Short mmCIF file of C-alpha atoms and ligand atoms in Angstrom, two decimals:
data_model
loop_
_atom_site.label_atom_id
_atom_site.label_comp_id
_atom_site.label_asym_id
_atom_site.label_seq_id
_atom_site.Cartn_x
_atom_site.Cartn_y
_atom_site.Cartn_z
CA MET N 77 23.20 -30.29 -7.03
CA ALA N 78 21.13 -30.70 -10.17
CA ALA N 79 18.72 -27.88 -10.92
CA LYS N 80 15.07 -28.37 -9.99
CA SER N 81 13.05 -28.69 -13.10
CA PHE N 82 9.58 -27.25 -13.84
CA ASP N 83 7.35 -26.79 -16.80
CA LEU N 84 6.92 -23.07 -16.02
CA ILE N 85 8.62 -20.67 -13.66
CA VAL N 86 6.98 -17.42 -12.90
CA ILE N 87 9.11 -14.70 -11.48
CA GLY N 88 7.03 -12.29 -9.29
CA ALA N 89 3.81 -13.02 -7.40
CA GLY N 90 1.94 -10.01 -8.16
CA PRO N 91 -1.53 -10.02 -9.95
CA GLY N 92 0.29 -10.90 -13.21
CA GLY N 93 2.57 -13.65 -11.84
CA TYR N 94 0.37 -15.40 -9.29
CA VAL N 95 -2.59 -15.58 -11.72
CA ALA N 96 -0.29 -16.94 -14.46
CA ALA N 97 1.00 -19.63 -12.07
CA ILE N 98 -2.50 -20.67 -10.90
CA ARG N 99 -3.75 -20.86 -14.49
CA GLY N 100 -0.69 -22.86 -15.61
CA ALA N 101 -1.18 -25.25 -12.66
CA GLN N 102 -4.87 -25.60 -13.49
CA LEU N 103 -3.82 -26.75 -17.03
CA GLY N 104 -1.64 -29.48 -15.67
CA LEU N 105 1.76 -27.72 -15.77
CA ASN N 106 4.31 -28.17 -12.93
CA VAL N 107 4.67 -24.60 -11.94
CA ALA N 108 7.03 -22.62 -9.59
CA VAL N 109 6.63 -19.05 -8.61
CA VAL N 110 9.53 -17.00 -7.30
CA GLU N 111 8.87 -13.92 -5.14
CA ARG N 112 11.40 -11.77 -3.27
CA GLU N 113 9.09 -9.80 -1.01
CA HIS N 114 5.37 -10.41 -0.78
CA MET N 115 2.54 -12.51 -2.15
CA GLY N 116 0.23 -10.30 -4.32
CA GLY N 117 2.82 -7.86 -5.48
CA ILE N 118 2.30 -4.08 -5.38
CA CYS N 119 -1.44 -4.45 -6.10
CA LEU N 120 -2.29 -6.19 -2.92
CA ASN N 121 0.35 -4.83 -0.66
CA TRP N 122 1.07 -1.19 -1.79
CA GLY N 123 -1.27 -0.39 -4.62
CA CYS N 124 -4.90 -1.12 -5.62
CA ILE N 125 -6.24 -2.64 -2.40
CA PRO N 126 -4.73 -0.64 0.52
CA THR N 127 -5.49 2.63 -1.34
CA LYS N 128 -9.10 1.55 -1.77
CA ALA N 129 -9.21 0.73 1.95
CA LEU N 130 -7.96 4.28 2.77
CA LEU N 131 -10.31 5.90 0.37
CA ARG N 132 -13.29 4.06 1.85
CA SER N 133 -12.34 5.63 5.21
CA SER N 134 -12.24 9.08 3.65
CA GLU N 135 -15.52 8.34 1.86
CA VAL N 136 -17.31 7.41 5.07
CA PHE N 137 -15.81 10.43 6.80
CA HIS N 138 -17.14 12.65 4.02
CA LEU N 139 -20.57 11.10 4.25
CA MET N 140 -20.59 11.51 8.06
CA HIS N 141 -20.20 15.31 7.45
CA ARG N 142 -23.27 15.00 5.17
CA ALA N 143 -25.32 13.10 7.81
CA GLY N 144 -27.81 16.03 8.24
CA GLU N 145 -28.89 15.80 4.54
CA PHE N 146 -30.00 12.20 5.19
CA GLY N 147 -31.94 13.13 8.43
CA LEU N 148 -29.16 11.74 10.59
CA LYS N 149 -27.04 13.06 13.34
CA ALA N 150 -23.30 12.74 13.75
CA ASP N 151 -21.56 14.78 16.29
CA LYS N 152 -17.91 15.28 17.00
CA ILE N 153 -16.88 13.69 13.69
CA GLY N 154 -13.19 12.94 13.66
CA TYR N 155 -10.61 10.39 12.62
CA ASP N 156 -7.75 8.52 14.08
CA LEU N 157 -5.13 8.25 11.22
CA GLU N 158 -3.33 5.43 12.85
CA ALA N 159 -6.43 3.41 12.98
CA VAL N 160 -7.32 4.33 9.35
CA VAL N 161 -3.89 3.04 8.21
CA LYS N 162 -4.14 -0.04 10.47
CA ARG N 163 -7.41 -1.01 8.69
CA SER N 164 -5.81 -0.55 5.29
CA ARG N 165 -2.74 -2.61 6.24
CA GLY N 166 -5.08 -5.35 7.74
CA VAL N 167 -7.05 -5.57 4.44
CA ALA N 168 -3.72 -5.88 2.51
CA LYS N 169 -2.45 -8.66 4.91
CA GLN N 170 -5.73 -10.64 4.63
CA LEU N 171 -5.57 -10.69 0.82
CA ASN N 172 -1.80 -11.36 0.80
CA SER N 173 -2.20 -14.55 2.79
CA GLY N 174 -5.16 -15.49 0.57
CA VAL N 175 -2.80 -15.53 -2.42
CA GLY N 176 -0.39 -17.85 -0.57
CA HIS N 177 -3.31 -20.16 0.10
CA LEU N 178 -4.49 -20.13 -3.48
CA LEU N 179 -1.04 -20.93 -4.82
CA LYS N 180 -0.65 -23.87 -2.40
CA LYS N 181 -4.17 -25.11 -3.13
CA ASN N 182 -3.25 -25.25 -6.83
CA LYS N 183 0.08 -27.03 -5.98
CA VAL N 184 2.24 -24.28 -7.20
CA THR N 185 5.76 -24.42 -5.64
CA ILE N 186 6.55 -21.19 -3.91
CA ILE N 187 10.19 -20.17 -3.63
CA MET N 188 10.93 -16.99 -1.66
CA GLY N 189 13.98 -15.11 -2.92
CA GLU N 190 15.46 -12.88 -5.61
CA ALA N 191 15.45 -14.45 -9.13
CA SER N 192 17.91 -13.80 -12.03
CA LEU N 193 18.29 -15.50 -15.36
CA PRO N 194 21.83 -16.84 -15.78
CA ALA N 195 21.06 -18.46 -19.07
CA LYS N 196 18.13 -19.32 -21.40
CA GLY N 197 15.80 -21.64 -19.55
CA LYS N 198 17.66 -21.19 -16.18
CA VAL N 199 16.62 -19.34 -13.08
CA SER N 200 18.95 -18.67 -10.11
CA VAL N 201 17.32 -17.67 -6.93
CA LYS N 202 19.03 -16.02 -4.00
CA THR N 203 17.26 -17.30 -0.85
CA ASP N 204 17.83 -16.90 2.92
CA LYS N 205 19.45 -20.39 2.76
CA GLY N 206 21.76 -19.67 -0.23
CA ALA N 207 21.40 -20.02 -4.02
CA GLU N 208 18.84 -22.27 -5.57
CA GLU N 209 19.11 -23.33 -9.24
CA LEU N 210 15.90 -23.94 -11.24
CA GLU N 211 15.16 -24.74 -14.89
CA ALA N 212 12.13 -24.60 -17.10
CA LYS N 213 11.20 -24.56 -20.76
CA HIS N 214 8.98 -21.59 -20.16
CA ILE N 215 9.71 -18.61 -17.93
CA VAL N 216 7.34 -15.68 -17.31
CA LEU N 217 8.74 -12.47 -16.13
CA ALA N 218 6.28 -10.62 -13.93
CA THR N 219 8.58 -8.47 -11.87
CA GLY N 220 6.27 -5.39 -11.85
CA ALA N 221 7.32 -1.77 -11.30
CA ARG N 222 8.25 0.83 -8.65
CA ALA N 223 7.72 4.57 -8.27
CA ARG N 224 9.60 6.76 -10.67
CA GLU N 225 11.99 9.20 -8.95
CA LEU N 226 12.87 12.46 -10.63
CA PRO N 227 16.28 14.13 -9.85
CA GLY N 228 15.82 16.69 -7.09
CA LEU N 229 12.29 15.30 -6.23
CA GLU N 230 13.50 12.06 -4.67
CA ALA N 231 11.46 10.73 -1.76
CA ASP N 232 12.95 10.81 1.78
CA GLY N 233 9.99 9.30 3.60
CA GLU N 234 9.64 12.22 5.95
CA GLN N 235 8.80 15.28 3.88
CA VAL N 236 8.73 13.89 0.38
CA TRP N 237 6.76 10.58 -0.15
CA THR N 238 6.21 7.97 -2.76
CA TYR N 239 3.02 5.99 -2.73
CA LYS N 240 4.48 3.61 -0.19
CA HIS N 241 5.09 6.46 2.42
CA ALA N 242 1.65 7.90 1.60
CA LEU N 243 0.04 4.57 2.47
CA MET N 244 1.75 4.52 5.90
CA PRO N 245 2.10 8.26 6.57
CA PRO N 246 4.43 9.22 9.39
CA HIS N 247 2.24 12.28 9.96
CA MET N 248 -1.02 13.86 8.70
CA PRO N 249 0.02 16.45 6.12
CA LYS N 250 -1.32 20.04 6.77
CA LYS N 251 -0.20 21.55 3.56
CA LEU N 252 0.28 18.92 0.85
CA LEU N 253 1.65 19.15 -2.72
CA VAL N 254 0.87 16.20 -5.03
CA ILE N 255 3.16 16.12 -8.07
CA GLY N 256 1.42 14.31 -10.92
CA SER N 257 -2.32 13.85 -11.52
CA GLY N 258 -2.58 10.37 -12.91
CA ALA N 259 -4.77 7.87 -10.97
CA ILE N 260 -2.25 7.39 -8.12
CA GLY N 261 -1.62 11.17 -7.58
CA ILE N 262 -5.38 11.98 -7.72
CA GLU N 263 -6.40 9.23 -5.32
CA PHE N 264 -3.89 10.36 -2.72
CA ALA N 265 -4.98 14.01 -3.24
CA SER N 266 -8.55 13.06 -2.81
CA PHE N 267 -7.85 11.06 0.34
CA TYR N 268 -5.77 13.70 2.14
CA ASN N 269 -7.88 16.60 0.94
CA THR N 270 -11.08 14.93 2.31
CA LEU N 271 -9.30 14.42 5.74
CA GLY N 272 -8.52 18.08 5.83
CA ALA N 273 -5.07 18.60 4.35
CA GLU N 274 -4.81 21.82 2.28
CA THR N 275 -4.00 20.06 -1.02
CA THR N 276 -2.33 21.33 -4.21
CA VAL N 277 -1.95 19.15 -7.29
CA VAL N 278 0.59 20.11 -10.02
CA GLU N 279 0.22 18.50 -13.47
CA VAL N 280 2.69 19.13 -16.20
CA MET N 281 0.14 18.17 -19.00
CA GLU N 282 -2.51 20.58 -20.01
CA ARG N 283 -5.09 18.98 -17.76
CA ILE N 284 -5.38 16.75 -14.69
CA LEU N 285 -6.20 13.05 -15.34
CA PRO N 286 -4.62 13.54 -18.78
CA VAL N 287 -5.55 10.10 -20.18
CA GLU N 288 -9.14 10.70 -19.58
CA ASP N 289 -11.62 12.33 -22.02
CA ALA N 290 -11.12 16.16 -21.85
CA GLU N 291 -14.72 16.83 -20.71
CA ILE N 292 -14.42 14.32 -17.81
CA SER N 293 -11.04 15.84 -16.77
CA GLY N 294 -12.59 19.29 -16.73
CA MET N 295 -15.54 18.15 -14.54
CA ALA N 296 -13.18 16.42 -12.11
CA LYS N 297 -11.11 19.55 -11.88
CA LYS N 298 -14.23 21.72 -11.10
CA SER N 299 -15.36 19.19 -8.47
CA PHE N 300 -11.96 19.00 -6.75
CA GLN N 301 -11.65 22.80 -6.74
CA LYS N 302 -15.16 22.90 -5.09
CA GLN N 303 -13.76 20.57 -2.41
CA GLY N 304 -10.93 23.11 -1.83
CA MET N 305 -8.11 21.47 -3.79
CA LYS N 306 -5.87 23.83 -5.67
CA ILE N 307 -5.03 22.58 -9.18
CA MET N 308 -2.11 23.83 -11.22
CA GLU N 309 -2.08 22.47 -14.83
CA LYS N 310 0.66 23.02 -17.41
CA ALA N 311 2.91 23.48 -14.46
CA MET N 312 6.14 21.77 -13.47
CA VAL N 313 7.84 21.31 -10.12
CA LYS N 314 11.44 22.20 -10.84
CA GLN N 315 13.00 21.95 -7.47
CA LEU N 316 12.22 21.13 -3.83
CA ASP N 317 14.19 23.00 -1.01
CA ARG N 318 13.96 20.91 2.11
CA ALA N 319 14.31 22.70 5.48
CA LYS N 320 13.11 21.76 8.93
CA GLY N 321 9.25 21.65 8.87
CA LYS N 322 8.88 22.90 5.42
CA VAL N 323 9.47 22.16 1.73
CA THR N 324 9.61 24.93 -0.71
CA ALA N 325 8.55 23.97 -4.19
CA HIS N 326 9.80 25.94 -7.28
CA ILE N 327 6.78 25.55 -9.66
CA GLU N 328 7.21 26.69 -13.19
CA ALA N 329 3.83 27.83 -14.73
CA GLY N 330 3.83 29.74 -17.95
CA SER N 331 7.01 31.95 -18.09
CA LYS N 332 7.29 32.40 -14.38
CA VAL N 333 8.57 30.21 -11.49
CA GLU N 334 6.52 30.59 -8.26
CA LYS N 335 7.72 29.41 -4.87
CA HIS N 336 5.21 27.72 -2.62
CA ASP N 337 5.73 26.18 0.87
CA PHE N 338 4.35 22.77 1.91
CA ASP N 339 4.94 20.46 4.91
CA THR N 340 4.56 17.31 2.84
CA VAL N 341 5.03 16.37 -0.93
CA ILE N 342 3.80 13.23 -2.63
CA SER N 343 5.63 12.46 -5.82
CA ALA N 344 3.40 10.53 -8.18
CA VAL N 345 5.25 11.12 -11.46
CA GLY N 346 4.90 7.59 -12.89
CA ILE N 347 6.50 4.23 -12.43
CA VAL N 348 9.53 2.28 -13.84
CA GLY N 349 9.62 -1.37 -14.58
CA ASN N 350 11.78 -3.76 -12.41
CA THR N 351 14.10 -4.83 -15.19
CA GLU N 352 17.50 -4.50 -13.36
CA GLY N 353 19.61 -7.42 -11.92
CA LEU N 354 17.78 -10.06 -13.89
CA GLY N 355 20.42 -10.60 -16.55
CA LEU N 356 18.17 -9.47 -19.40
CA GLU N 357 20.95 -7.73 -21.43
CA ASP N 358 23.00 -10.91 -21.59
CA LEU N 359 20.05 -12.94 -22.67
CA GLY N 360 19.38 -10.41 -25.50
CA VAL N 361 15.99 -9.25 -24.16
CA LYS N 362 15.16 -5.82 -25.53
CA VAL N 363 14.36 -3.28 -22.86
CA ASP N 364 12.91 0.04 -23.97
CA ARG N 365 13.58 2.72 -21.33
CA THR N 366 12.26 0.70 -18.30
CA HIS N 367 10.01 -1.89 -19.79
CA VAL N 368 10.65 -5.25 -21.51
CA VAL N 369 9.65 -5.12 -25.22
CA THR N 370 7.22 -7.87 -26.10
CA ASP N 371 4.90 -8.76 -29.04
CA GLU N 372 1.11 -8.91 -28.55
CA TYR N 373 1.50 -12.35 -27.11
CA CYS N 374 3.89 -11.18 -24.40
CA ARG N 375 6.82 -12.96 -26.14
CA THR N 376 10.19 -11.23 -25.54
CA GLY N 377 11.88 -12.68 -28.61
CA VAL N 378 14.05 -15.04 -26.56
CA GLU N 379 12.50 -18.48 -26.93
CA GLY N 380 10.54 -19.53 -23.89
CA LEU N 381 10.71 -16.20 -22.13
CA TYR N 382 7.59 -14.00 -21.74
CA ALA N 383 6.93 -10.75 -19.90
CA ILE N 384 3.59 -9.66 -18.56
CA GLY N 385 2.12 -6.90 -16.42
CA ASP N 386 3.77 -3.65 -15.39
CA VAL N 387 7.34 -4.78 -16.39
CA ALA N 388 6.04 -5.16 -19.97
CA GLY N 389 4.66 -1.54 -20.11
CA ALA N 390 1.42 0.41 -20.15
CA PRO N 391 -1.36 0.33 -19.19
CA TRP N 392 -0.03 -0.20 -15.68
CA LEU N 393 -3.09 -1.87 -14.32
CA ALA N 394 -3.64 -5.06 -12.28
CA HIS N 395 -6.41 -6.41 -14.44
CA LYS N 396 -4.17 -6.04 -17.52
CA ALA N 397 -1.38 -7.96 -15.71
CA SER N 398 -3.79 -10.78 -14.69
CA HIS N 399 -5.35 -11.16 -18.15
CA GLU N 400 -1.89 -11.29 -19.76
CA GLY N 401 -0.94 -13.96 -17.13
CA VAL N 402 -3.87 -16.12 -18.09
CA MET N 403 -3.25 -15.68 -21.81
CA VAL N 404 0.46 -16.65 -21.55
CA ALA N 405 -0.26 -19.68 -19.30
CA GLU N 406 -2.89 -20.91 -21.71
CA MET N 407 -0.56 -20.36 -24.75
CA ILE N 408 2.27 -22.39 -22.95
CA ALA N 409 -0.25 -25.16 -22.30
CA GLY N 410 -1.02 -25.32 -25.92
CA GLN N 411 -4.36 -23.56 -26.07
CA THR N 412 -5.54 -21.04 -28.73
CA VAL N 413 -5.44 -17.60 -27.22
CA HIS N 414 -6.24 -14.05 -28.25
CA PRO N 415 -4.01 -11.10 -27.55
CA VAL N 416 -5.13 -8.54 -24.85
CA LYS N 417 -6.74 -5.59 -26.67
CA PRO N 418 -5.36 -2.41 -24.94
CA ASP N 419 -8.37 -0.26 -25.92
CA SER N 420 -10.74 -2.74 -24.21
CA ILE N 421 -9.04 -2.33 -20.77
CA ALA N 422 -10.99 -0.04 -18.45
CA GLY N 423 -9.20 2.48 -16.32
CA CYS N 424 -10.61 3.55 -12.88
CA THR N 425 -9.72 6.33 -10.49
CA TYR N 426 -11.19 5.98 -7.06
CA CYS N 427 -11.22 9.59 -6.13
CA GLN N 428 -14.35 11.54 -5.23
CA PRO N 429 -16.14 11.66 -7.52
CA GLN N 430 -14.91 8.45 -9.17
CA VAL N 431 -13.76 8.41 -12.75
CA ALA N 432 -13.85 5.38 -15.10
CA SER N 433 -13.37 4.86 -18.78
CA VAL N 434 -12.78 2.32 -21.57
CA GLY N 435 -11.97 2.77 -25.27
CA LEU N 436 -11.37 5.99 -27.23
CA THR N 437 -11.94 9.44 -25.95
CA GLU N 438 -13.98 11.79 -28.18
CA ALA N 439 -10.71 13.46 -29.31
CA GLN N 440 -9.00 10.08 -30.04
CA ALA N 441 -11.94 8.87 -32.03
CA LYS N 442 -11.86 12.11 -34.18
CA GLU N 443 -8.16 11.75 -34.55
CA ALA N 444 -8.57 8.13 -35.74
CA GLY N 445 -10.83 9.51 -38.50
CA TYR N 446 -14.13 8.26 -37.21
CA ARG N 447 -17.36 10.25 -37.78
CA ILE N 448 -18.89 10.00 -34.37
CA ARG N 449 -22.13 10.23 -32.35
CA VAL N 450 -21.69 11.36 -28.78
CA GLY N 451 -24.17 10.79 -25.94
CA ARG N 452 -24.19 12.43 -22.56
CA PHE N 453 -26.37 11.81 -19.51
CA PRO N 454 -25.97 13.76 -16.30
CA PHE N 455 -26.45 12.13 -12.71
CA ILE N 456 -28.97 14.89 -11.95
CA GLY N 457 -31.46 13.23 -14.44
CA ASN N 458 -31.27 9.87 -12.64
CA GLY N 459 -33.70 8.88 -9.89
CA LYS N 460 -31.25 6.59 -8.02
CA ALA N 461 -28.51 9.09 -8.00
CA ILE N 462 -30.86 11.73 -6.43
CA ALA N 463 -31.99 9.15 -3.87
CA LEU N 464 -28.34 8.40 -3.03
CA GLY N 465 -27.59 12.11 -2.71
CA GLU N 466 -25.15 11.89 -5.56
CA PRO N 467 -26.33 14.28 -8.21
CA GLU N 468 -22.92 15.19 -9.49
CA GLY N 469 -21.48 13.34 -12.54
CA MET N 470 -22.00 12.36 -16.19
CA ILE N 471 -21.86 9.27 -18.46
CA LYS N 472 -20.60 9.91 -21.95
CA THR N 473 -20.54 7.51 -24.80
CA VAL N 474 -18.79 7.71 -28.21
CA PHE N 475 -20.17 5.66 -31.20
CA ASP N 476 -18.92 5.20 -34.75
CA GLU N 477 -21.66 6.81 -36.75
CA LYS N 478 -21.25 4.41 -39.64
CA THR N 479 -21.36 1.03 -37.86
CA GLY N 480 -22.85 1.94 -34.46
CA GLU N 481 -19.85 0.37 -32.64
CA LEU N 482 -19.27 1.71 -29.13
CA LEU N 483 -15.89 3.24 -29.39
CA GLY N 484 -15.55 4.57 -25.89
CA ALA N 485 -17.31 5.29 -22.67
CA HIS N 486 -16.31 7.91 -20.05
CA MET N 487 -17.82 8.38 -16.65
CA ILE N 488 -17.58 10.51 -13.61
CA GLY N 489 -19.68 10.26 -10.50
CA ALA N 490 -20.59 7.94 -7.72
CA GLU N 491 -19.91 4.16 -8.21
CA VAL N 492 -18.86 4.59 -11.94
CA THR N 493 -15.89 2.24 -11.23
CA GLU N 494 -18.51 -0.51 -10.72
CA LEU N 495 -20.59 0.66 -13.71
CA ILE N 496 -17.82 0.67 -16.32
CA GLN N 497 -17.80 -3.18 -16.62
CA GLY N 498 -21.14 -2.99 -18.52
CA TYR N 499 -19.46 -1.19 -21.31
CA VAL N 500 -16.34 -3.50 -21.11
CA VAL N 501 -18.57 -6.46 -21.71
CA GLY N 502 -20.34 -4.51 -24.54
CA ARG N 503 -17.04 -3.69 -26.28
CA GLN N 504 -15.84 -7.33 -25.92
CA LEU N 505 -19.05 -8.50 -27.59
CA GLU N 506 -18.57 -5.84 -30.24
CA THR N 507 -21.90 -4.31 -29.18
CA THR N 508 -23.63 -1.73 -31.33
CA GLU N 509 -25.90 1.10 -30.29
CA GLU N 510 -28.81 -1.07 -31.33
CA ASP N 511 -28.08 -3.90 -28.76
CA LEU N 512 -27.45 -1.33 -26.02
CA MET N 513 -30.78 0.44 -26.77
CA GLN N 514 -32.66 -2.90 -26.71
CA ALA N 515 -31.21 -3.99 -23.36
CA VAL N 516 -33.58 -3.45 -20.43
CA PHE N 517 -31.73 -1.82 -17.54
CA PRO N 518 -33.21 -2.30 -13.98
CA HIS N 519 -34.82 0.62 -12.17
CA PRO N 520 -33.96 2.41 -10.08
CA THR N 521 -30.26 2.03 -10.72
CA LEU N 522 -27.32 4.23 -11.68
CA SER N 523 -26.88 1.87 -14.69
CA GLU N 524 -29.98 3.42 -16.27
CA MET N 525 -27.75 6.42 -17.10
CA MET N 526 -25.63 4.04 -19.34
CA HIS N 527 -28.82 3.32 -21.28
CA GLU N 528 -29.88 6.97 -21.42
CA SER N 529 -26.37 8.08 -22.59
CA VAL N 530 -26.67 5.68 -25.59
CA LEU N 531 -30.25 6.98 -26.24
CA ASP N 532 -28.85 10.48 -26.14
CA ALA N 533 -26.20 9.73 -28.74
CA TYR N 534 -29.12 8.79 -31.11
CA ASP N 535 -31.50 11.70 -30.11
CA ARG N 536 -33.84 9.37 -28.18
CA VAL N 537 -33.05 10.20 -24.59
CA ILE N 538 -36.06 10.23 -22.27
CA HIS N 539 -35.11 11.92 -18.87
CA ILE N 540 -33.37 15.13 -19.91
C1 LIG C 1218 -0.71 3.37 -5.09
C2 LIG C 1218 -1.16 2.48 -6.24
C3 LIG C 1218 -2.51 2.28 -6.52
C4 LIG C 1218 -2.90 1.50 -7.52
N1 LIG C 1218 -4.22 1.23 -7.85
C5 LIG C 1218 -4.52 0.46 -8.87
C6 LIG C 1218 -5.87 0.21 -9.09
O1 LIG C 1218 -6.83 0.79 -8.37
N2 LIG C 1218 -6.31 -0.65 -10.11
C7 LIG C 1218 -5.33 -1.14 -10.87
O2 LIG C 1218 -5.67 -1.91 -11.76
N3 LIG C 1218 -4.00 -0.95 -10.75
C8 LIG C 1218 -3.61 -0.10 -9.67
N4 LIG C 1218 -2.25 0.03 -9.45
C9 LIG C 1218 -1.34 -0.60 -10.39
C10 LIG C 1218 -1.17 -2.08 -9.94
O3 LIG C 1218 -0.75 -2.20 -8.59
C11 LIG C 1218 -0.11 -2.68 -10.88
O4 LIG C 1218 -0.52 -2.56 -12.23
C12 LIG C 1218 0.01 -4.24 -10.68
O5 LIG C 1218 0.41 -4.45 -9.32
C13 LIG C 1218 0.91 -4.92 -11.63
O6 LIG C 1218 1.10 -6.28 -11.37
P1 LIG C 1218 2.37 -6.97 -11.76
O7 LIG C 1218 2.04 -8.50 -11.42
O8 LIG C 1218 2.72 -6.74 -13.10
O9 LIG C 1218 3.51 -6.52 -10.82
P2 LIG C 1218 3.58 -6.22 -9.19
O10 LIG C 1218 2.30 -6.16 -8.56
O11 LIG C 1218 4.55 -5.07 -9.06
O12 LIG C 1218 4.32 -7.51 -8.70
C14 LIG C 1218 5.72 -7.89 -9.06
C15 LIG C 1218 6.24 -8.78 -7.94
O13 LIG C 1218 7.44 -9.31 -8.49
C16 LIG C 1218 8.38 -9.27 -7.42
N5 LIG C 1218 9.79 -9.22 -7.95
C17 LIG C 1218 10.34 -8.28 -8.67
N6 LIG C 1218 11.52 -8.59 -9.01
C18 LIG C 1218 11.76 -9.87 -8.57
C19 LIG C 1218 12.89 -10.78 -8.65
N7 LIG C 1218 14.01 -10.44 -9.28
N8 LIG C 1218 12.70 -11.93 -8.05
C20 LIG C 1218 11.59 -12.30 -7.33
N9 LIG C 1218 10.62 -11.43 -7.29
C21 LIG C 1218 10.66 -10.25 -7.89
C22 LIG C 1218 8.04 -8.01 -6.52
O14 LIG C 1218 8.50 -8.19 -5.27
C23 LIG C 1218 6.60 -8.07 -6.72
O15 LIG C 1218 5.95 -8.73 -5.61
C24 LIG C 1218 -1.90 0.86 -8.37
C25 LIG C 1218 -0.56 1.09 -8.20
C26 LIG C 1218 -0.17 1.87 -7.11
C27 LIG C 1218 1.28 2.03 -6.81
#
């Protein structure tokens, strides 16, 4: 049977792939998307969305304990873990079916099955009904990534979990070890700690949330410790001894190795790209460790083959994947496009307190040779933060002293994951301190702190 022909075939229907497919179809391309498991990829099914649904439950639980502060009464506060998880799965399911609907609405052909690339311009799909052969001038790889497993620390789903197990826990941990303090590790640590698990976080780097500005990491650490979390930095889990009802972790810190017992371990030591089984080697696609090597336009070097999102490397974020998807689809459709600028992609961690940032940290700006001005504004100086009962946090801004360019912004505190977009837009518009100081921020809002932080960088702050 002759291969079915398309203008564009996208492999993987995560936030990279499904967005690329929709944008391609909007621009008049005949598009197919091949997906082996679920519409919406990790993001909707096992990542961004279900974690945020869980974290919303723990946030409400936390607030219920503070009811008295707000003149309210809440007795016998408790939770039903099964119901918390059920809500999270329900939210994921709702969005997952939404993606299928959007693809159909845009007349994208959906093919459920596992794709590989037998030759340039060819896609072979293993479906329930046998193999299906497709061809297209343009193919976008958007196959995403999965949890990294370190030897000896492999997940078993019972005592040692990856993020997937942690999203559908077989039990509520009593004594929990989280290995790795990137966004994924810290979000689960925050969730389970708030629900009452005695939580220890072990981070091999010198501080938790290692990609964040050092000052923000330090504030996060203090806050987590105040909430009862134990934080071990510059420490490495060397071995896990599994026995009935307990896991003994051998943790190397400094020159000694300590043994600590836990009932549950979450391994959050990074992710690896899904590059296997696609036939990339035979096509001559370059793979560096676990990600496909591309240029700034997501081109792999093999004509007509592109890679976007997690499979194409850091930052491993859904909005990066989607933005690359749009850029590639527009490029294929013949439009002029601009490469995605990595230092304009914000990162958010939805722990309590939240953390968000964009651009260079203070240390990175100095290393890059900038003479900088730094502004800071604490939540305690903001009327809305006090009214909300959220006085903990800070907004920090970093400017190039010479040009006034906003080089970076770093936040910790309530709702900062919603605030950061203001600075994202600012950086996209190449905003200077002058524009930000002239902007009139509404009162009373948390966003006023974004203004005050800029004013502070230029010695004009009002409310501290
Ligand atoms: C617990 C957790 C929380 C997260 N939270 C956030 C967050 O808050 N914000 C954020 O921005 N990011 C977050 N992320 C990261 C985010 O989920 C990823 O960056 C995003 O999903 C990447 O999108 P993608 O399209 O590249 O790949 P994916 O979402 O991984 O999608 C890839 C798809 O390709 C399919 N596929 C793979 N191989 C094949 C094949 N051979 N044939 C057919 N189909 C195939 C897979 O089944 C999958 O559906 C989180 C991740 C995790 C694990």
